[in-house]
CSV table of C-alpha atoms and ligand atoms in Angstrom, one decimal:
chain,number,residue,atom,x,y,z
A,62,UNK,CA,258.2,47.8,-120.3
A,63,UNK,CA,259.1,51.2,-118.2
A,64,UNK,CA,262.7,51.2,-117.1
A,65,UNK,CA,264.1,52.5,-113.6
A,66,UNK,CA,267.1,52.9,-112.1
A,67,UNK,CA,267.8,51.9,-108.4
A,68,UNK,CA,269.8,53.8,-106.1
A,69,UNK,CA,270.7,53.8,-102.4
A,70,UNK,CA,270.9,56.6,-100.2
A,71,UNK,CA,271.1,56.6,-96.0
A,72,UNK,CA,270.2,52.7,-96.5
A,73,UNK,CA,267.1,53.0,-98.3
A,74,UNK,CA,266.7,51.9,-101.7
A,75,UNK,CA,264.5,54.1,-104.4
A,76,UNK,CA,263.5,53.5,-107.9
A,77,UNK,CA,263.4,56.6,-110.4
A,78,UNK,CA,262.0,56.4,-113.8
A,79,UNK,CA,264.1,56.2,-116.7
A,80,UNK,CA,262.8,58.5,-119.6
A,81,UNK,CA,263.6,58.0,-123.2
A,82,UNK,CA,263.7,60.3,-126.4
A,83,UNK,CA,262.7,59.5,-129.8
A,84,UNK,CA,266.3,59.3,-130.6
A,85,UNK,CA,267.0,56.7,-127.6
A,86,UNK,CA,268.3,59.8,-125.3
A,87,UNK,CA,268.0,58.3,-122.1
A,88,UNK,CA,267.3,60.5,-118.7
A,89,UNK,CA,266.9,59.5,-114.9
A,90,UNK,CA,263.5,61.4,-114.0
A,91,UNK,CA,264.6,62.8,-110.5
A,92,UNK,CA,261.8,65.1,-109.8
A,93,UNK,CA,260.6,62.9,-106.7
A,94,UNK,CA,264.5,62.7,-105.5
A,95,UNK,CA,264.4,65.6,-102.8
A,96,UNK,CA,260.6,64.6,-101.6
A,97,UNK,CA,261.7,60.7,-100.8
A,98,UNK,CA,265.3,61.4,-99.7
A,99,UNK,CA,265.8,64.7,-98.9
A,100,UNK,CA,269.1,64.9,-101.6
A,101,UNK,CA,269.4,67.2,-104.7
A,102,UNK,CA,271.5,66.9,-107.4
A,103,UNK,CA,274.4,69.2,-108.0
A,104,UNK,CA,275.6,69.9,-111.8
A,105,UNK,CA,277.8,72.8,-112.3
A,106,UNK,CA,277.2,74.9,-115.7
A,107,UNK,CA,274.3,71.8,-116.2
A,108,UNK,CA,276.2,69.6,-118.2
A,109,UNK,CA,274.2,66.2,-117.2
A,110,UNK,CA,270.9,67.8,-116.7
A,111,UNK,CA,267.9,68.2,-118.7
A,112,UNK,CA,265.7,71.0,-118.5
A,113,UNK,CA,262.8,69.8,-120.4
A,114,UNK,CA,261.7,67.7,-123.0
A,115,UNK,CA,261.4,69.2,-126.6
A,116,UNK,CA,260.4,68.4,-129.8
A,117,UNK,CA,261.8,71.1,-131.6
A,118,UNK,CA,266.1,70.6,-132.3
A,119,UNK,CA,267.7,67.1,-132.1
A,120,UNK,CA,271.9,67.3,-131.8
A,121,UNK,CA,274.0,64.4,-130.9
A,122,UNK,CA,277.4,66.2,-130.0
A,123,UNK,CA,279.2,62.5,-130.5
A,124,UNK,CA,278.2,61.9,-134.3
A,125,UNK,CA,278.1,65.8,-135.1
A,126,UNK,CA,274.4,65.8,-135.8
A,127,UNK,CA,272.0,68.5,-136.0
A,128,UNK,CA,268.3,68.2,-136.7
A,129,UNK,CA,265.5,71.0,-137.0
A,130,UNK,CA,262.2,69.1,-136.5
A,131,UNK,CA,263.7,66.1,-137.6
A,132,UNK,CA,265.1,67.8,-141.1
A,133,UNK,CA,269.0,67.4,-141.2
A,134,UNK,CA,271.0,70.8,-140.9
A,135,UNK,CA,272.8,70.5,-143.9
A,136,UNK,CA,269.6,69.9,-146.2
A,137,UNK,CA,268.1,72.7,-144.7
A,138,UNK,CA,270.9,74.7,-145.7
A,139,UNK,CA,270.9,73.6,-149.2
A,140,UNK,CA,267.4,73.8,-150.0
A,141,UNK,CA,265.6,76.0,-147.7
A,142,UNK,CA,265.1,79.6,-146.7
A,143,UNK,CA,265.4,81.3,-143.5
A,144,UNK,CA,261.6,82.3,-143.2
A,145,UNK,CA,260.9,78.7,-144.3
A,146,UNK,CA,263.0,77.6,-141.1
A,147,UNK,CA,261.4,80.0,-139.2
A,148,UNK,CA,258.1,78.4,-139.9
A,149,UNK,CA,259.4,75.0,-139.5
A,150,UNK,CA,260.8,75.6,-136.2
A,151,UNK,CA,257.5,77.1,-134.6
A,152,UNK,CA,254.9,75.2,-136.4
A,153,UNK,CA,256.9,71.7,-136.4
A,154,UNK,CA,255.9,70.9,-139.9
A,155,UNK,CA,257.3,72.8,-143.3
A,156,UNK,CA,254.8,75.1,-144.7
A,157,UNK,CA,252.7,74.8,-147.8
A,158,UNK,CA,253.2,77.5,-150.5
A,159,UNK,CA,250.1,79.4,-149.1
A,160,UNK,CA,251.3,79.1,-145.2
A,161,UNK,CA,254.5,80.3,-146.4
A,162,UNK,CA,253.2,83.2,-148.1
A,163,UNK,CA,250.5,84.1,-145.2
A,164,UNK,CA,253.9,83.8,-142.9
A,165,UNK,CA,255.7,86.0,-144.5
A,166,UNK,CA,253.1,88.6,-144.5
A,167,UNK,CA,252.7,88.4,-141.0
A,168,UNK,CA,256.6,88.9,-140.4
A,169,UNK,CA,256.7,91.9,-143.4
A,170,UNK,CA,253.5,93.5,-142.1
A,171,UNK,CA,255.0,95.1,-138.7
A,172,UNK,CA,256.5,98.5,-138.2
A,173,UNK,CA,258.8,99.7,-135.7
A,174,UNK,CA,257.1,102.4,-133.7
A,175,UNK,CA,258.3,105.6,-133.9
A,176,UNK,CA,259.3,105.9,-130.3
A,177,UNK,CA,261.9,103.2,-130.8
A,178,UNK,CA,263.0,104.7,-133.8
A,179,UNK,CA,264.0,107.7,-131.7
A,180,UNK,CA,265.2,105.6,-129.0
A,181,UNK,CA,267.8,104.0,-131.5
A,182,UNK,CA,268.7,107.4,-133.1
A,183,UNK,CA,269.7,108.4,-129.2
A,184,UNK,CA,272.0,105.6,-128.3
A,185,UNK,CA,275.5,106.7,-128.4
A,186,UNK,CA,277.3,105.6,-131.9
A,187,UNK,CA,279.8,104.0,-129.4
A,188,UNK,CA,277.1,101.6,-128.1
A,189,UNK,CA,277.7,97.9,-128.6
A,190,UNK,CA,274.7,96.5,-131.3
A,191,UNK,CA,273.6,93.8,-128.5
A,192,UNK,CA,272.9,96.4,-126.0
A,193,UNK,CA,271.1,98.2,-128.4
A,194,UNK,CA,269.1,95.5,-129.4
A,195,UNK,CA,268.4,94.0,-126.3
A,196,UNK,CA,267.2,97.6,-125.0
A,197,UNK,CA,265.0,97.7,-127.9
A,198,UNK,CA,263.6,94.7,-127.7
A,199,UNK,CA,262.4,95.4,-124.1
A,200,UNK,CA,261.4,99.1,-125.0
A,201,UNK,CA,259.2,97.5,-127.9
A,202,UNK,CA,257.0,95.9,-125.3
A,203,UNK,CA,255.9,99.4,-123.9
A,204,UNK,CA,254.7,100.0,-127.4
A,205,UNK,CA,252.5,97.2,-128.1
A,206,UNK,CA,248.7,96.3,-127.1
A,207,UNK,CA,248.6,94.9,-123.5
A,208,UNK,CA,246.8,91.7,-124.7
A,209,UNK,CA,250.5,91.0,-126.2
A,210,UNK,CA,252.1,90.8,-122.6
A,211,UNK,CA,249.6,88.4,-121.5
A,212,UNK,CA,250.6,85.0,-122.8
A,213,UNK,CA,246.9,83.7,-122.5
A,214,UNK,CA,245.6,86.0,-124.8
A,215,UNK,CA,248.6,86.9,-127.3
A,216,UNK,CA,248.8,86.3,-130.9
A,217,UNK,CA,251.7,84.3,-131.2
A,218,UNK,CA,252.2,84.0,-134.9
A,219,UNK,CA,251.5,87.9,-135.0
A,220,UNK,CA,254.2,88.5,-132.2
A,221,UNK,CA,256.9,86.0,-133.7
A,222,UNK,CA,256.6,88.1,-137.0
A,223,UNK,CA,256.9,91.2,-135.3
A,224,UNK,CA,259.9,90.5,-133.4
A,225,UNK,CA,261.6,88.7,-136.4
A,226,UNK,CA,260.9,92.1,-138.3
A,227,UNK,CA,261.8,94.6,-135.4
A,228,UNK,CA,265.2,93.0,-134.9
A,229,UNK,CA,266.2,93.1,-138.3
A,230,UNK,CA,265.3,96.9,-138.3
A,231,UNK,CA,266.8,97.8,-134.9
A,232,UNK,CA,270.1,96.1,-136.4
A,233,UNK,CA,270.3,98.1,-139.6
A,234,UNK,CA,268.9,101.3,-138.5
A,235,UNK,CA,271.7,101.3,-135.5
A,236,UNK,CA,274.2,100.2,-138.4
A,237,UNK,CA,273.4,103.0,-140.4
A,238,UNK,CA,272.9,105.6,-137.5
A,239,UNK,CA,276.3,105.2,-136.1
A,240,UNK,CA,277.7,105.8,-139.4
A,241,UNK,CA,275.6,109.0,-139.8
A,242,UNK,CA,273.9,107.5,-142.8
A,243,UNK,CA,270.4,108.0,-143.8
A,244,UNK,CA,268.1,105.6,-142.7
A,245,UNK,CA,266.2,102.8,-145.3
A,246,UNK,CA,262.9,101.7,-144.1
A,247,UNK,CA,262.2,98.2,-144.6
A,248,UNK,CA,260.7,97.4,-148.2
A,249,UNK,CA,257.9,94.8,-148.3
A,250,UNK,CA,258.4,93.9,-151.9
A,251,UNK,CA,261.7,92.3,-150.7
A,252,UNK,CA,262.5,88.9,-149.1
A,253,UNK,CA,263.6,89.0,-145.3
A,254,UNK,CA,267.0,88.5,-146.2
A,255,UNK,CA,266.9,90.9,-149.4
A,256,UNK,CA,265.2,93.5,-147.1
A,257,UNK,CA,267.8,93.2,-143.9
A,258,UNK,CA,270.8,93.5,-146.6
A,259,UNK,CA,268.8,96.4,-148.2
A,260,UNK,CA,268.5,98.3,-145.2
A,261,UNK,CA,271.6,97.8,-143.9
A,262,UNK,CA,273.6,98.6,-147.2
A,263,UNK,CA,270.7,100.5,-149.6
A,264,UNK,CA,271.1,97.8,-152.0
A,265,UNK,CA,269.7,94.6,-153.1
A,266,UNK,CA,272.4,91.7,-152.7
A,267,UNK,CA,273.5,89.5,-155.4
A,268,UNK,CA,272.0,86.1,-155.3
A,269,UNK,CA,275.7,84.8,-154.0
A,270,UNK,CA,275.1,87.1,-150.9
A,271,UNK,CA,271.6,86.3,-151.0
A,272,UNK,CA,272.5,83.0,-150.9
A,273,UNK,CA,275.5,83.2,-148.3
A,274,UNK,CA,273.1,85.2,-145.4
A,275,UNK,CA,270.1,82.2,-145.9
A,276,UNK,CA,272.6,79.8,-145.0
A,277,UNK,CA,274.2,81.8,-142.0
A,278,UNK,CA,270.5,82.6,-140.6
A,279,UNK,CA,269.5,78.8,-141.2
A,280,UNK,CA,272.8,77.7,-139.3
A,281,UNK,CA,272.0,79.7,-136.2
A,282,UNK,CA,268.3,79.5,-136.0
A,283,UNK,CA,267.7,77.3,-133.3
A,284,UNK,CA,270.2,74.9,-130.8
A,285,UNK,CA,268.3,73.1,-128.5
A,286,UNK,CA,269.0,74.4,-124.8
A,287,UNK,CA,272.1,76.4,-125.1
A,288,UNK,CA,272.6,79.2,-122.8
A,289,UNK,CA,270.4,81.6,-124.6
A,290,UNK,CA,267.2,79.5,-125.2
A,291,UNK,CA,267.9,78.3,-121.5
A,292,UNK,CA,267.5,82.2,-120.5
A,293,UNK,CA,264.6,82.6,-122.9
A,294,UNK,CA,263.0,79.3,-121.1
A,295,UNK,CA,263.9,80.5,-117.7
A,296,UNK,CA,262.3,84.1,-118.0
A,297,UNK,CA,259.3,82.7,-119.6
A,298,UNK,CA,258.9,79.9,-116.9
A,299,UNK,CA,257.7,82.9,-114.9
A,300,UNK,CA,254.7,83.6,-117.6
A,301,UNK,CA,256.7,86.7,-118.3
A,302,UNK,CA,255.9,88.3,-121.6
A,303,UNK,CA,257.7,87.4,-125.0
A,304,UNK,CA,259.4,90.4,-125.5
A,305,UNK,CA,261.0,90.7,-121.9
A,306,UNK,CA,262.0,87.0,-122.6
A,307,UNK,CA,263.9,87.5,-125.9
A,308,UNK,CA,265.8,90.6,-124.6
A,309,UNK,CA,267.0,88.1,-121.9
A,310,UNK,CA,267.9,85.7,-124.9
A,311,UNK,CA,269.7,88.6,-126.5
A,312,UNK,CA,271.6,89.3,-123.1
A,313,UNK,CA,272.9,86.2,-122.8
A,314,UNK,CA,273.9,85.6,-126.6
A,315,UNK,CA,276.0,88.8,-126.0
A,316,UNK,CA,278.5,86.9,-123.8
A,317,UNK,CA,282.0,85.5,-125.4
A,318,UNK,CA,281.7,82.0,-124.1
A,319,UNK,CA,278.2,81.9,-126.4
A,320,UNK,CA,277.5,84.3,-129.7
A,321,UNK,CA,280.0,87.0,-128.7
A,322,UNK,CA,282.7,84.1,-129.6
A,323,UNK,CA,282.1,85.3,-133.3
A,324,UNK,CA,283.2,88.8,-132.8
A,325,UNK,CA,286.2,87.5,-130.1
A,326,UNK,CA,287.1,85.1,-132.8
A,327,UNK,CA,287.8,88.0,-135.5
A,328,UNK,CA,289.2,90.2,-133.0
A,329,UNK,CA,291.5,87.1,-132.1
A,330,UNK,CA,292.7,86.5,-135.7
A,331,UNK,CA,293.2,90.1,-136.3
A,332,UNK,CA,295.7,90.2,-133.3
A,333,UNK,CA,297.5,87.5,-134.4
A,334,UNK,CA,298.0,89.1,-137.9
A,335,UNK,CA,299.2,91.8,-136.4
A,336,UNK,CA,301.4,90.1,-134.2
A,337,UNK,CA,303.2,88.8,-137.4
A,338,UNK,CA,300.6,86.0,-138.2
A,339,UNK,CA,302.4,83.2,-135.5
A,340,UNK,CA,299.3,81.2,-134.9
A,341,UNK,CA,301.4,78.7,-132.7
A,342,UNK,CA,301.7,81.6,-130.3
A,343,UNK,CA,298.2,81.8,-130.0
A,344,UNK,CA,297.7,77.6,-129.4
A,345,UNK,CA,300.7,77.9,-126.8
A,346,UNK,CA,298.7,80.8,-125.0
A,347,UNK,CA,295.5,78.8,-125.0
A,348,UNK,CA,297.1,75.6,-123.4
A,349,UNK,CA,298.9,77.4,-120.5
A,350,UNK,CA,296.5,77.0,-117.5
A,351,UNK,CA,298.0,80.2,-115.9
A,352,UNK,CA,296.8,82.1,-118.9
A,353,UNK,CA,292.8,83.1,-119.1
A,354,UNK,CA,293.4,83.3,-123.1
A,355,UNK,CA,290.9,80.4,-124.8
A,356,UNK,CA,291.1,79.9,-128.5
A,357,UNK,CA,288.0,81.6,-129.7
A,358,UNK,CA,285.4,79.8,-132.1
A,359,UNK,CA,287.1,76.3,-130.5
A,360,UNK,CA,285.3,74.2,-128.1
A,361,UNK,CA,281.6,73.4,-127.4
A,362,UNK,CA,279.7,72.2,-124.4
A,363,UNK,CA,278.1,69.4,-126.5
A,364,UNK,CA,280.0,68.8,-129.6
A,365,UNK,CA,282.4,66.3,-128.8
A,366,UNK,CA,283.2,65.9,-132.8
A,367,UNK,CA,283.0,68.2,-135.4
A,368,UNK,CA,280.2,71.1,-135.3
A,369,UNK,CA,278.2,70.3,-138.2
A,370,UNK,CA,277.2,73.9,-138.8
A,371,UNK,CA,280.8,74.6,-138.9
A,372,UNK,CA,281.7,72.2,-141.5
A,373,UNK,CA,278.8,73.9,-143.4
A,374,UNK,CA,280.3,77.4,-142.7
A,375,UNK,CA,284.3,76.7,-143.8
A,376,UNK,CA,282.8,75.5,-147.2
A,377,UNK,CA,280.4,78.6,-147.7
A,378,UNK,CA,283.5,80.3,-146.7
A,379,UNK,CA,285.4,79.3,-149.4
A,380,UNK,CA,282.7,79.6,-152.1
A,381,UNK,CA,281.3,83.3,-150.9
A,382,UNK,CA,285.1,84.4,-151.0
A,383,UNK,CA,285.4,83.4,-154.4
A,384,UNK,CA,282.3,84.2,-155.7
A,385,UNK,CA,283.1,88.1,-154.2
A,386,UNK,CA,286.4,88.0,-155.5
A,387,UNK,CA,287.5,88.8,-152.2
A,388,UNK,CA,290.9,87.4,-150.7
A,389,UNK,CA,291.5,87.7,-146.9
A,390,UNK,CA,294.4,86.9,-145.1
A,391,UNK,CA,292.4,86.2,-142.0
A,392,UNK,CA,291.0,83.3,-144.1
A,393,UNK,CA,294.9,81.7,-143.9
A,394,UNK,CA,295.5,82.7,-140.3
A,395,UNK,CA,292.1,80.5,-139.6
A,396,UNK,CA,293.3,77.8,-141.6
A,397,UNK,CA,296.7,77.3,-140.4
A,398,UNK,CA,295.3,78.1,-136.9
A,399,UNK,CA,292.6,75.2,-137.2
A,400,UNK,CA,295.1,72.9,-138.8
A,401,UNK,CA,297.7,72.9,-135.9
A,402,UNK,CA,295.3,72.8,-133.1
A,403,UNK,CA,293.7,70.1,-134.6
A,404,UNK,CA,297.0,67.8,-134.3
A,405,UNK,CA,298.0,68.9,-131.1
A,406,UNK,CA,297.0,66.7,-128.3
A,407,UNK,CA,295.8,69.1,-126.1
A,408,UNK,CA,293.0,70.1,-128.6
A,409,UNK,CA,292.6,66.5,-129.6
A,410,UNK,CA,292.3,64.9,-126.1
A,411,UNK,CA,289.9,67.4,-124.9
A,412,UNK,CA,288.1,66.9,-128.5
A,413,UNK,CA,288.1,70.9,-129.2
A,414,UNK,CA,286.9,71.3,-132.7
A,415,UNK,CA,285.8,74.8,-134.7
A,416,UNK,CA,282.6,75.1,-133.7
A,417,UNK,CA,280.1,77.5,-135.7
A,418,UNK,CA,281.5,80.8,-134.8
A,419,UNK,CA,285.2,80.0,-136.0
A,420,UNK,CA,284.5,80.8,-139.6
A,421,UNK,CA,281.4,82.9,-139.7
A,422,UNK,CA,283.2,86.1,-139.2
A,423,UNK,CA,284.9,85.6,-142.3
A,424,UNK,CA,282.0,85.6,-143.9
A,425,UNK,CA,280.2,88.5,-142.6
A,426,UNK,CA,283.4,90.6,-143.3
A,427,UNK,CA,283.5,89.6,-146.6
A,428,UNK,CA,279.8,90.9,-147.0
A,429,UNK,CA,281.0,94.0,-145.3
A,430,UNK,CA,279.7,93.7,-141.9
A,431,UNK,CA,281.6,95.1,-139.2
A,432,UNK,CA,282.9,93.0,-136.3
A,433,UNK,CA,281.0,94.3,-133.5
A,434,UNK,CA,277.8,93.5,-135.7
A,435,UNK,CA,278.6,89.7,-135.7
A,436,UNK,CA,276.8,88.6,-132.9
A,437,UNK,CA,273.5,90.5,-133.7
A,438,UNK,CA,273.0,89.0,-136.9
A,439,UNK,CA,273.8,85.5,-134.9
A,440,UNK,CA,270.5,86.9,-133.1
A,441,UNK,CA,268.8,87.8,-136.0
A,442,UNK,CA,269.0,84.1,-137.0
A,443,UNK,CA,268.3,82.8,-133.6
A,444,UNK,CA,265.2,84.8,-133.1
A,445,UNK,CA,262.5,82.3,-134.7
A,446,UNK,CA,264.6,79.4,-132.4
A,447,UNK,CA,264.1,81.5,-129.2
A,448,UNK,CA,260.6,81.8,-129.5
A,449,UNK,CA,260.0,78.5,-130.4
A,450,UNK,CA,261.5,77.5,-127.5
A,451,UNK,CA,259.4,80.2,-125.6
A,452,UNK,CA,256.0,78.8,-127.5
A,453,UNK,CA,256.7,75.0,-126.8
A,454,UNK,CA,257.2,76.0,-122.7
A,455,UNK,CA,254.0,78.4,-122.6
A,456,UNK,CA,252.1,75.6,-124.4
A,457,UNK,CA,253.1,72.7,-122.2
A,458,UNK,CA,250.6,72.3,-119.9
A,459,UNK,CA,252.2,71.6,-116.5
A,460,UNK,CA,255.1,73.6,-117.2
A,461,UNK,CA,256.5,75.1,-113.6
A,462,UNK,CA,258.6,78.1,-112.9
A,463,UNK,CA,262.7,77.5,-113.3
A,464,UNK,CA,263.8,77.6,-109.6
A,465,UNK,CA,267.0,75.2,-109.2
A,466,UNK,CA,267.9,74.6,-105.5
A,467,UNK,CA,272.0,75.0,-104.3
A,468,UNK,CA,274.0,73.5,-101.7
A,469,UNK,CA,274.9,76.5,-99.4
A,470,UNK,CA,278.8,76.6,-98.6
A,471,UNK,CA,278.6,80.1,-96.5
A,472,UNK,CA,278.9,80.7,-93.1
A,473,UNK,CA,276.4,79.2,-90.4
A,474,UNK,CA,273.9,81.5,-88.2
A,475,UNK,CA,276.0,83.9,-86.1
A,476,UNK,CA,274.8,87.3,-84.6
A,477,UNK,CA,274.8,90.7,-85.9
A,478,UNK,CA,277.9,92.5,-84.5
A,479,UNK,CA,277.1,96.3,-83.9
A,480,UNK,CA,279.3,98.7,-86.3
A,481,UNK,CA,281.1,100.3,-83.1
A,482,UNK,CA,282.1,96.6,-82.5
A,483,UNK,CA,283.6,95.6,-85.9
B,522,CMC,N1,290.8,76.9,-125.7
B,522,CMC,C1,291.6,76.4,-125.0
B,522,CMC,N2,291.2,75.5,-124.0
B,522,CMC,C2,289.7,74.9,-123.8
B,522,CMC,C3,289.0,75.9,-124.9
B,522,CMC,C4,289.6,76.8,-126.3
B,522,CMC,N3,288.8,77.4,-126.6
B,522,CMC,N4,287.4,75.3,-124.7
B,522,CMC,C5,287.8,74.2,-123.6
B,522,CMC,N5,288.8,74.2,-123.2
B,522,CMC,C6,289.6,73.5,-122.2
B,522,CMC,C7,289.1,73.7,-120.8
B,522,CMC,O1,290.1,74.5,-120.3
B,522,CMC,C8,289.4,72.6,-120.3
B,522,CMC,O2,290.6,71.9,-119.8
B,522,CMC,P1,290.9,71.1,-118.4
B,522,CMC,O3,290.0,69.9,-118.7
B,522,CMC,O4,292.3,70.9,-118.6
B,522,CMC,O5,290.2,72.0,-117.3
B,522,CMC,C9,288.4,71.5,-121.4
B,522,CMC,O6,289.1,72.1,-122.6
B,522,CMC,C10,287.0,71.6,-121.1
B,522,CMC,O7,286.4,72.7,-121.4
B,522,CMC,P2,285.1,73.4,-120.4
B,522,CMC,O8,285.6,74.7,-120.2
B,522,CMC,O9,284.9,72.5,-119.4
B,522,CMC,O10,284.3,73.0,-121.3
B,522,CMC,P3,282.6,73.4,-121.0
B,522,CMC,O11,281.5,72.5,-122.1
B,522,CMC,O12,282.3,74.0,-119.8
B,522,CMC,O13,282.5,74.9,-121.9
B,522,CMC,C11,283.0,76.6,-124.1
B,522,CMC,C12,282.2,75.0,-123.6
B,522,CMC,C13,282.1,76.8,-125.5
B,522,CMC,C14,282.3,77.5,-123.3
B,522,CMC,C15,284.8,76.7,-124.3
B,522,CMC,O14,284.7,75.5,-125.3
B,522,CMC,C16,285.1,78.0,-124.9
B,522,CMC,O15,285.3,78.9,-123.7
B,522,CMC,N6,285.5,78.2,-126.1
B,522,CMC,C17,285.7,79.2,-126.3
B,522,CMC,C18,284.7,80.2,-126.9
B,522,CMC,C19,283.7,80.2,-128.3
B,522,CMC,O16,284.2,79.3,-129.1
B,522,CMC,N7,282.5,80.0,-128.0
B,522,CMC,C20,281.1,79.6,-128.9
B,522,CMC,C21,280.9,78.4,-128.4
B,522,CMC,S1,279.9,77.8,-129.9
B,522,CMC,C22,278.3,78.9,-130.2
B,522,CMC,C23,277.5,79.5,-129.2
B,522,CMC,O17,277.6,79.1,-128.1
B,522,CMC,O18,276.4,79.7,-129.3
C-alpha cells in the first residue's frame, strides 16, 4: 500500500508520497512541494537530499556496507578484475567470457590523438596531474567525431572504452614526461592494469603489484552520489557531452575533501614524521575548533561506521608491504594516529573513522607512485563509475536539468547610485 507523509503548512495539510528503495531506504518525494505550498526545502551540502533513483551502487553507512550492482565490495576486490567491475557497473550484470573479451577490445582499441600527446608534452612539468587530466579529457572532445558529442547518437561502450584508455595513457604519459623519461606507448597485449603500470614504469608488474592495483581500482570504481559523481550528473543533466561531464568530475575529485584527500593524508603523515612523529599533536590540532586543520583520511559524509573500503585497503597495505619487502615508517605513524583517534571521545562521538584515503597512499608509495599522482590513480579507478552514473542519467526517460533553488538572504531592492555619489 502506498505510504504518504502529511505535513501542515500555513494551515493546509498536504500529503507527500514516500518512495522506498529495494534495500528499504525511504525518501519523501517533495517534487510537488513548491507547486502546492510555495515552500522549498533547504539542505546545505545535500546531506538529506536524494538526487536520483539509481541501480548502480548501494551503500549503508551505518552498517559499513558497499555493493556494486548487488555484489559485495569485498567479494569483488578478492575475486574480480577492474575491467570486469567496469563492465558490471555499466551493464548491470557480470560479463560472460565473450562479453568481457569484447569489452577489453573496446577499451584497448583507442589511441590518444597526436594533438593531445603534444598538448601533454607542453604542460609545465610542475603542473598537477589532476589539472592535466581534466584539461586533456576536455580537450579530447575537440578531436572526436561530432557524433560522440551528441548524446542521442553516441556509441556509449565505444566512448567508455576511449575514456578508460585515455585516462590511463594521459596519466602515465605525463608521469614520464615530467621526469624527462622516454614515453612508453600502450601495449594491447597487456591487461589494462599491466599496461597502465608498464606505461608508467617501463616494466610488467609482478603478480602481487598487479593484484594490489586491481584491488585499489576496484575499491575506487564507484561510490554512488558523491561529490564528483554528482558533478558528472549535474553537467550531464544539461545534455552536455560525456567528455565535458567527466572533465567536470575530475575537477570535483581533485579537492582535498574528496579524492584529493589521499595526497593530503600522505602530506600530513610526512609532516607528522618530520615533526618528530608525535601524532598526538596532529590529533589535538584536528580537535581545535580555532584551527582549520582536519585529520585527513578521517570522517565521511555517509559512513558513520568503518568505511568498508578502508578495511580492505588496510589489510592490503600490510600484505603489499610484506610482499614487496618495503618497510615504511609512515605506516607506523598512520597506525598510531588511527589508534589514538579511534579511542578519542572527539572522534568517537562524531563517528569519525578512517576512510578509503587513509591507507591507500601508503600502497601507492610502496609501488613507487609519487604523492601528487595519488588522486589521478583514484580517478583512473573512478572512470567507469562516473560513466555508469552519466549513462544511467541519460538513459532515464524523464530526466530533468539539475537546477536547485535557493533562499535569498541578500539586499532588498535598492536604487543604483551613480559613481560620484558613492
Ligand atoms: N578531522 C576533524 N574533525 C572532523 C573531521 C576530520 N577529518 N571530519 C569531520 N570532523 C568534525 C567536524 O568538524 C564536525 O564537528 P562539529 O560537529 O563539532 O562541528 C563533525 O565532525 C561533522 O563533520 P562535517 O564537516 O559536518 O562532516 P561532512 O559530512 O560535511 O564532511 C568530510 C565529510 C569527509 C568532508 C570530512 O569528514 C572531512 O573533511 N574529512 C577529511 C577529508 C577526507 O578525508 N576526505 C575524504 C573523504 S572519503 C573519499 C572521497 O570522498 O572520495
